[in-house]
Tab-separated table of C-alpha atoms in Angstrom:
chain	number	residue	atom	x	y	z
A	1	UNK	CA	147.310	145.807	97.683
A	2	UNK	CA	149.591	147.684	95.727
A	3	UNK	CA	152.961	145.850	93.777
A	4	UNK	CA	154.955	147.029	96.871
A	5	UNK	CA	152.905	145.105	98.983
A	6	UNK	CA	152.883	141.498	99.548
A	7	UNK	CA	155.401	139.036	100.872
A	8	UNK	CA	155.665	139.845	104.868
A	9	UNK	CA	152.603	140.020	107.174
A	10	UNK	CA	149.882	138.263	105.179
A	11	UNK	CA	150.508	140.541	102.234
A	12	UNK	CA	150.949	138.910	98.765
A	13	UNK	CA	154.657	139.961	96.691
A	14	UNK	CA	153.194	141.450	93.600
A	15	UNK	CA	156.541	141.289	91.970
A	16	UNK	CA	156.633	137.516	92.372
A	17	UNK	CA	153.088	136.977	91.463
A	18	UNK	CA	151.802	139.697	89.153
A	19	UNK	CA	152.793	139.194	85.534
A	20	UNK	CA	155.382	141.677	83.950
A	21	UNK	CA	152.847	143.522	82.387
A	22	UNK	CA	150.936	144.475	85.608
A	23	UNK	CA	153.805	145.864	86.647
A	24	UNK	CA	154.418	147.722	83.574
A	25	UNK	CA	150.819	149.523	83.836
A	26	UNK	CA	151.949	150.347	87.799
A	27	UNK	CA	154.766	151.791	86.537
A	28	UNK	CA	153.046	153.743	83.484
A	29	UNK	CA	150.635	155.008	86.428
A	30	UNK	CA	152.814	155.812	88.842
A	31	UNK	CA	154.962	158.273	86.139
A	32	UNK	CA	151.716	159.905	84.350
A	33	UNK	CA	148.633	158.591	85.882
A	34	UNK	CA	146.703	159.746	88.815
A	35	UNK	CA	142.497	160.212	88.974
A	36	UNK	CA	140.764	163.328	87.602
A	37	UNK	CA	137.199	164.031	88.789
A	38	UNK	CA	134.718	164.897	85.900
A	39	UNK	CA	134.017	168.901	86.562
A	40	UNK	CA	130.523	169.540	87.955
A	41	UNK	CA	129.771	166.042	88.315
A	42	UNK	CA	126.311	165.450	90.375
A	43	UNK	CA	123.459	164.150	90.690
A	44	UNK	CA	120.173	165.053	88.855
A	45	UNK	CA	117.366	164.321	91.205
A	46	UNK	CA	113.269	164.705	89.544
A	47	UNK	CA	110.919	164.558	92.262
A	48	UNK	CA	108.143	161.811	90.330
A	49	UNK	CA	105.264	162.381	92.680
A	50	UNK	CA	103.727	158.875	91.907
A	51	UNK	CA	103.400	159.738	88.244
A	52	UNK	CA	104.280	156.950	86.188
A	53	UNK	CA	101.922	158.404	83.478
A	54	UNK	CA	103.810	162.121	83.141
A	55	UNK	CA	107.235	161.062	84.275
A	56	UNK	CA	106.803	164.164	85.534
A	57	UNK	CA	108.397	166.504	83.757
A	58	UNK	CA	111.456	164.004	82.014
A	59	UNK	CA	113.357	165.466	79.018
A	60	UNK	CA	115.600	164.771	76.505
A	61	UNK	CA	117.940	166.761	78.369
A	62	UNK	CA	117.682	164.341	81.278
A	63	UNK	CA	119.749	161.883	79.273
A	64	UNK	CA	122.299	164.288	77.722
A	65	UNK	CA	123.193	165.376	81.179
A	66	UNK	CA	122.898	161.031	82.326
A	67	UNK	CA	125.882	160.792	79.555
A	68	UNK	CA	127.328	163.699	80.062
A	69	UNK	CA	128.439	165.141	83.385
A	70	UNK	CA	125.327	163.390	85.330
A	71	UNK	CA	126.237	159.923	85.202
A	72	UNK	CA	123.209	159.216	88.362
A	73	UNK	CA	119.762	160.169	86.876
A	74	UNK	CA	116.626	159.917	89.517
A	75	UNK	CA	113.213	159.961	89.545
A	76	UNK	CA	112.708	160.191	92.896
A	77	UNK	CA	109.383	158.632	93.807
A	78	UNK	CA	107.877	157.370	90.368
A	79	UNK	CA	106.368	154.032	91.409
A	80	UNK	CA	103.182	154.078	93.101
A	81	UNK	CA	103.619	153.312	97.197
A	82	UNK	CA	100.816	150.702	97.032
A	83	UNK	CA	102.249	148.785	94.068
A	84	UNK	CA	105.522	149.312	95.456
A	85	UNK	CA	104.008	147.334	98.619
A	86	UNK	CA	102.192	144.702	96.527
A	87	UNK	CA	104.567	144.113	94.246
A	88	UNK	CA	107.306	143.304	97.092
A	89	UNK	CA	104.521	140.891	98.662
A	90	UNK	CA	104.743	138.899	95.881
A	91	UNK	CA	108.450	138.978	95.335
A	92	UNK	CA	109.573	138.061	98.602
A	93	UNK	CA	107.738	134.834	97.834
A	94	UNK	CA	109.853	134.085	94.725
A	95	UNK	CA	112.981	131.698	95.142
A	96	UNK	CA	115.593	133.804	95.234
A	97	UNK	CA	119.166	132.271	94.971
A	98	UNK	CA	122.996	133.238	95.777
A	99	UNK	CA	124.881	133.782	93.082
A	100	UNK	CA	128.938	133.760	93.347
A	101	UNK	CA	132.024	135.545	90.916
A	102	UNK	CA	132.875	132.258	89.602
A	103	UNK	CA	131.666	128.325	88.964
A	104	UNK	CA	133.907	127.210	92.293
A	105	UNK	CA	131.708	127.142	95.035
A	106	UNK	CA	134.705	128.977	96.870
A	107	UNK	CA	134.170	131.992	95.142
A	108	UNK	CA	133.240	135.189	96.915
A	109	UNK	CA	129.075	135.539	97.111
A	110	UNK	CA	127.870	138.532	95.801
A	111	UNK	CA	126.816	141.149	98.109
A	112	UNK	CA	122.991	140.358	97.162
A	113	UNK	CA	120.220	137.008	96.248
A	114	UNK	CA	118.464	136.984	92.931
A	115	UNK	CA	115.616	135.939	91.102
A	116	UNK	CA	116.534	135.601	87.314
A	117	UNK	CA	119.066	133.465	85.387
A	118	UNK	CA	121.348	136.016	83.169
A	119	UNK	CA	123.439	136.373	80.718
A	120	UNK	CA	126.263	136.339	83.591
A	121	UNK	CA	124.694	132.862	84.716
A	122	UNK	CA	125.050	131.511	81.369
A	123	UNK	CA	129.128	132.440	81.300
A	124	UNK	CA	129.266	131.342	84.390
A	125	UNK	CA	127.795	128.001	84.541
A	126	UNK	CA	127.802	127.309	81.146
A	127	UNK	CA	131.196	128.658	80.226
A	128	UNK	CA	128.993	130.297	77.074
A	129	UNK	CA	129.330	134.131	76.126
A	130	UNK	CA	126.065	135.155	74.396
A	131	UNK	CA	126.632	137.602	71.571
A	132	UNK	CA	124.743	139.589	69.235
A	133	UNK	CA	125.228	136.816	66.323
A	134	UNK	CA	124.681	133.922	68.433
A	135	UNK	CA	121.564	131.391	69.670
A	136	UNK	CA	120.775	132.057	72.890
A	137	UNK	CA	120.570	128.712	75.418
A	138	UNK	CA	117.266	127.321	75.698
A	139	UNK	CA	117.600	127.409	79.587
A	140	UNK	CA	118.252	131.021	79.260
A	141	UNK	CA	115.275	131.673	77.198
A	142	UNK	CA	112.675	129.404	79.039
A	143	UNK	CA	114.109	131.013	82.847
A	144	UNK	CA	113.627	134.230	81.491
A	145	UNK	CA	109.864	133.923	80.050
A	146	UNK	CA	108.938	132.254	83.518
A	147	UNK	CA	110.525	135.376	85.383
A	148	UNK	CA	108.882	137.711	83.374
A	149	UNK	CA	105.538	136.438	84.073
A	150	UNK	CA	106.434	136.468	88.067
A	151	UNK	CA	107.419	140.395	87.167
A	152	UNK	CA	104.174	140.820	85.268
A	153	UNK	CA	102.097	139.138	87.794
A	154	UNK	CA	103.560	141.164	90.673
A	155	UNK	CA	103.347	144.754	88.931
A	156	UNK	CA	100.760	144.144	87.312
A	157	UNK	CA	101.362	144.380	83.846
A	158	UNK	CA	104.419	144.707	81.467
A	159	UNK	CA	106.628	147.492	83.706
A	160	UNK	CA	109.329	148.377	80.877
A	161	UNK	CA	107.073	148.390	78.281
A	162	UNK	CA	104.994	151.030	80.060
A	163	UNK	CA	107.862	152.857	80.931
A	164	UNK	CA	108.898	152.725	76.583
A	165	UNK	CA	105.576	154.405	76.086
A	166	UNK	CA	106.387	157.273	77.903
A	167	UNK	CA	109.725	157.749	76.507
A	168	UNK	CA	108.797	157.294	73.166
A	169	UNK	CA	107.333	160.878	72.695
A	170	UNK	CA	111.131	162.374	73.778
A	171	UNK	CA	112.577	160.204	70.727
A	172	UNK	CA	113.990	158.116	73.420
A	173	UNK	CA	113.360	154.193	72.623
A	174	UNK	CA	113.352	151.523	75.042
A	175	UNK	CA	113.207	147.955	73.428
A	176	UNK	CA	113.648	143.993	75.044
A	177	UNK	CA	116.531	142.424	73.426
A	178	UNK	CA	115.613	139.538	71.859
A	179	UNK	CA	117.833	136.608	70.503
A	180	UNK	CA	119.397	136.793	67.230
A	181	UNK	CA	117.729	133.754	65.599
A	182	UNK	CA	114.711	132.039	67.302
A	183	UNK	CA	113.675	136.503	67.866
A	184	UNK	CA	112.110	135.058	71.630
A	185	UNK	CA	113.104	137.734	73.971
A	186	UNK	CA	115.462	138.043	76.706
A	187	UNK	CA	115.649	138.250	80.581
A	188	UNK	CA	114.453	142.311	80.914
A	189	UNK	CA	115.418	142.474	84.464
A	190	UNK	CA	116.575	140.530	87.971
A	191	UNK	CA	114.659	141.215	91.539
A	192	UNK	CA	117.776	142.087	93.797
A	193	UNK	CA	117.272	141.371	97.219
A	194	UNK	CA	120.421	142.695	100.019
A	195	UNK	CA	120.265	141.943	103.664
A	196	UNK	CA	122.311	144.124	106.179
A	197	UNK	CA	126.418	142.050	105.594
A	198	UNK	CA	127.883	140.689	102.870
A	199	UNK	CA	129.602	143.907	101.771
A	200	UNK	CA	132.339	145.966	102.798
A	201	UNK	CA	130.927	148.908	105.106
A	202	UNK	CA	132.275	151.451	101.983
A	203	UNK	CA	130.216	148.452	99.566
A	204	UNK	CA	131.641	146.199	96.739
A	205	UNK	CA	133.279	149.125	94.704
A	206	UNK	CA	133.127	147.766	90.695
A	207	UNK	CA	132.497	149.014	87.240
A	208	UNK	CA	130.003	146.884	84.652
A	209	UNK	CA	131.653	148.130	81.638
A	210	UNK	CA	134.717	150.053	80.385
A	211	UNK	CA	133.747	152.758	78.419
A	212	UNK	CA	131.300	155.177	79.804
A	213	UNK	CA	128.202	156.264	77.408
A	214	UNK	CA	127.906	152.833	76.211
A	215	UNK	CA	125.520	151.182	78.412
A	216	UNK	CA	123.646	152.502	81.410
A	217	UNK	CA	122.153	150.338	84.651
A	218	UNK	CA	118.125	150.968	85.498
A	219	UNK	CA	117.477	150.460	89.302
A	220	UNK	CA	113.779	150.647	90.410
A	221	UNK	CA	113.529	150.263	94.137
A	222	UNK	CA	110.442	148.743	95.136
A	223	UNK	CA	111.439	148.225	98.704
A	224	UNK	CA	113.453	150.401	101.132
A	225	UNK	CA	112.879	149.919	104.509
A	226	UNK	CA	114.192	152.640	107.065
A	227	UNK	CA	117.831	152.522	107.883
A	228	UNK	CA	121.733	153.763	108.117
A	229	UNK	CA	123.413	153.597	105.485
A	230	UNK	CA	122.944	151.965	102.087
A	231	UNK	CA	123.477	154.906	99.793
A	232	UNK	CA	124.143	154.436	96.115
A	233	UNK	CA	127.796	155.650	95.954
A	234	UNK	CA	129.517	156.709	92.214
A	235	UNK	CA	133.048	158.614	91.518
A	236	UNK	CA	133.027	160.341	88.343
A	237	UNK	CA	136.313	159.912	87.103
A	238	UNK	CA	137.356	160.885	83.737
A	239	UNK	CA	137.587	157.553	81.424
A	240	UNK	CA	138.516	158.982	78.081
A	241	UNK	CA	141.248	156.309	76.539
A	242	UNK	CA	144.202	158.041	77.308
A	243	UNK	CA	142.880	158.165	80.999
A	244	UNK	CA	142.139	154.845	80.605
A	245	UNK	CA	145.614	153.860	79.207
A	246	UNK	CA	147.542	155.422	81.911
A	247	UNK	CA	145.182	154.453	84.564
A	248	UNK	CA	144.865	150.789	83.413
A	249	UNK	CA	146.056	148.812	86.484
A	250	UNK	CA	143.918	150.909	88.682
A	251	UNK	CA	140.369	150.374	86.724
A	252	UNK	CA	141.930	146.466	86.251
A	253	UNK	CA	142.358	146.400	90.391
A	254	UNK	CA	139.466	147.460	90.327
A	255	UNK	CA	137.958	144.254	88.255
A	256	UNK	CA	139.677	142.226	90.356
A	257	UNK	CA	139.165	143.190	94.248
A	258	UNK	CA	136.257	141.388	94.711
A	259	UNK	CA	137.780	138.223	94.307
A	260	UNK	CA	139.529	138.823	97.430
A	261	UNK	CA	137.340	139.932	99.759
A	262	UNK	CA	139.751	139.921	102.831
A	263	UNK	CA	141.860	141.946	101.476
A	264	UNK	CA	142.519	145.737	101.403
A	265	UNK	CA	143.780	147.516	98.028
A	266	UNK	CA	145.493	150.395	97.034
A	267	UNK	CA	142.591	151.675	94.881
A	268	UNK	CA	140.304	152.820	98.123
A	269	UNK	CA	142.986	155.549	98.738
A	270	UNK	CA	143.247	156.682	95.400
A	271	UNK	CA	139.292	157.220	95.554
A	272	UNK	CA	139.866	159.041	98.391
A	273	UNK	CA	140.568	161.966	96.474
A	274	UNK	CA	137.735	162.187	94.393
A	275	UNK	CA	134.386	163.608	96.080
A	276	UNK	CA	131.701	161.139	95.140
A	277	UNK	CA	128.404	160.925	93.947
A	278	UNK	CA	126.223	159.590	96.803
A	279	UNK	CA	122.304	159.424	96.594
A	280	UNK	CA	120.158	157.250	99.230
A	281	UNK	CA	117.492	155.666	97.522
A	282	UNK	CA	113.782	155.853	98.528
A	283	UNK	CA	111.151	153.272	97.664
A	284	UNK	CA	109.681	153.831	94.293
A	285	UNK	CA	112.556	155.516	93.046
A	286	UNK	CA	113.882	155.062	89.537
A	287	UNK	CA	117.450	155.407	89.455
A	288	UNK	CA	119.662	154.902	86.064
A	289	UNK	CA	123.561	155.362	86.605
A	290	UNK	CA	126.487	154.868	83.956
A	291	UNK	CA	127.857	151.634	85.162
A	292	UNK	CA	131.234	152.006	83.642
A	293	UNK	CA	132.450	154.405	86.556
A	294	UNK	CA	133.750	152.956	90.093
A	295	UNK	CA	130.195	152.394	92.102
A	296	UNK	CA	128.927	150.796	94.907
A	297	UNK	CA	126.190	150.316	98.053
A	298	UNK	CA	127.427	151.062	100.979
A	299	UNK	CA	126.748	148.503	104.046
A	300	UNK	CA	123.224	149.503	106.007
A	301	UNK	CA	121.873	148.705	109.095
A	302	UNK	CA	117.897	148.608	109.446
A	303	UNK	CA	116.268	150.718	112.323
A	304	UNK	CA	114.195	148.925	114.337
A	305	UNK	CA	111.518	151.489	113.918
A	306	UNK	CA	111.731	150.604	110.290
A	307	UNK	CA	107.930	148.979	109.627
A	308	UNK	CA	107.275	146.636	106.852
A	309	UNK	CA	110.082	143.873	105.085
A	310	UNK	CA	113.311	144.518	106.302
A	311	UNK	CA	114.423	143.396	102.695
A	312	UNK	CA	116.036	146.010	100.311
A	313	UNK	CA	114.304	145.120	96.825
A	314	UNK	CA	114.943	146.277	93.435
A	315	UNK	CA	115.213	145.235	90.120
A	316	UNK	CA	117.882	145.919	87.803
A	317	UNK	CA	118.683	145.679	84.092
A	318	UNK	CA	121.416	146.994	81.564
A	319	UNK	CA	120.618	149.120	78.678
A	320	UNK	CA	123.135	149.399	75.618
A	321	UNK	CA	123.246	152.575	74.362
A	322	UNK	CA	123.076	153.711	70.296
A	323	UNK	CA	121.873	156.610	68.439
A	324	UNK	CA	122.089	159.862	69.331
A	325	UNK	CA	120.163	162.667	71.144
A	326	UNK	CA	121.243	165.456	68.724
A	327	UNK	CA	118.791	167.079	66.450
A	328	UNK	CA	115.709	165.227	66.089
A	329	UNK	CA	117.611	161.746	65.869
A	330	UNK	CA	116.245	158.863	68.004
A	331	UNK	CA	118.306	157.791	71.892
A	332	UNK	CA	117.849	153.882	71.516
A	333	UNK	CA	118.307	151.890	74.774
A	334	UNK	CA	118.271	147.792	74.331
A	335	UNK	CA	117.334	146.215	78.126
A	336	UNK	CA	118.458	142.756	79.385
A	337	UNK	CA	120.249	141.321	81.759
């Protein structure tokens, strides 16, 4: 959909329906927008080898090139096979639960089931945005201590805070946010489960957060069976604030298009001029993007040779970013979800 487009056909009239100052961004974008891919943007894959001890050979440098012009960082094959296996056994037994983009049940499902109750639950449901200054909700805080002992039970031990101690000694620190007042910590991650459907074939194209560098998104993929499709897709458009000024009503379509499902936008053919990012993830991979770029997963079919769940599992958290990696000073990423 595009503010020529709706009206006639089953298409909506923008001009009738979009407020002036929609139009007034179209118009800004139309004159002097237009995307512009980050040059060099890739990738950087680390082949793990099962070494969750090592990290196998991660850097400093892995991170200044994640914030940089490598917005996808992977360590390909970090998590043991056979906890990947047991861990999943135990997961799949969890009660996982839909989750939708709004409180009306009529909202559009997201493209995946969950075990966790987040910070997005809590606007949701409760209509209350938690802050840095503010109490968290007791629901929030009891749901996420009985989660983490399911994720401690099932990987046997405290994941994150085994993968802090191996950062640690790159002056990279990884630390549980914890609420404001009553200090009782947070939700550090939610068990994603997707099922072939449920997503456009090109995948639910979004962005987490505006301004990239800010916060980053930690995927660990415990489960992957064998299939077509499903690839971890990212365009690395430049988002500096005058980009992001004259390319406003394209990143706030962007927002939006999920609501509407059915419906096809102008934004997918803008994309199509920007190469993307696409990596196929592998079970036990550890995968952190920067979530403030247009991402998705594309749709997947399983193979029927595939052996083992036909579940995709992960779990995911968000990490705020602060400090610096210059010098000797210390990269601090805060996880919760």
């Amino acid at each position: 959909l595009g503010p020529q487009s709706l009206g006639h056909g089953g298409k909506i009239d923008l001009h009738r329906t979009v407020p002036f100052s929609m139009r007034w961004k179209w118009f800004v974008q139309q004159l002097f927008g237009g995307l512009h891919p980050i040059p060099g943007a890739s990738a950087l894959v680390k082949q793990a080898g099962h070494d969750t001890a090592s990290l196998c050979g991660a850097s400093r440098t892995d991170f200044q090139s994640l914030l940089g012009a490598c917005p996808v960082l992977v360590y390909r094959g970090l998590i043991n096979p056979k906890l990947c296996q047991e861990s999943t056994q135990i997961l799949l037994e969890g009660r996982f639960a839909e989750w939708r983009l709004g409180q009306d049940p009529d909202a559009p499902a997201s493209d995946y089931t969950k075990i966790g109750y987040t910070k997005t639950d809590v606007l949701i449901q409760e209509g209350f945005r938690m802050t840095a200054t503010s109490a968290a909700p007791e629901k929030y805080i009891s749901s996420a201590l009985e989660t983490t002992k399911l994720l401690q039970k099932a990987l046997g031990g405290d994941f994150f805070h085994a993968l802090a101690s191996k950062f640690a000694p790159l002056g990279i620190s990884l630390q549980l946010e914890q609420c404001p007042l009553s200090q009782r910590p947070f939700l550090p991650c939610v068990v994603r489960r997707m099922e072939p459907g449920g997503r456009r074939k090109e995948g639910n194209i979004h962005m987490d957060t505006v301004v990239p560098g800010s916060t980053l998104s930690l995927n660990v993929y415990l489960n992957v069976p064998e299939m077509s499709g499903g690839e971890l897709v990212l365009y690395p458009i430049r988002k500096d604030s005058l980009q992001r000024f004259l390319n406003s009503h394209f990143f706030e379509t962007i927002d939006l298009q999920n609501f509407f499902p059915d419906k096809e936008f102008y934004t997918k053919e803008m994309l199509k001029e920007v190469e993307p990012i696409v990596y196929s993830p592998a079970t036990g991979d550890v995968v952190f993007i920067d979530p403030a770029y247009p991402h998705a997963v594309r749709d997947f079919v399983v193979s029927e040779k595939s052996v083992g769940p036909t579940s995709r599992l992960s779990l995911q958290t968000f990490m705020q970013v602060s400090g610096s990696l210059e010098g000797n000073e210390e990269l601090r990423l805060e996880y919760a979800v």
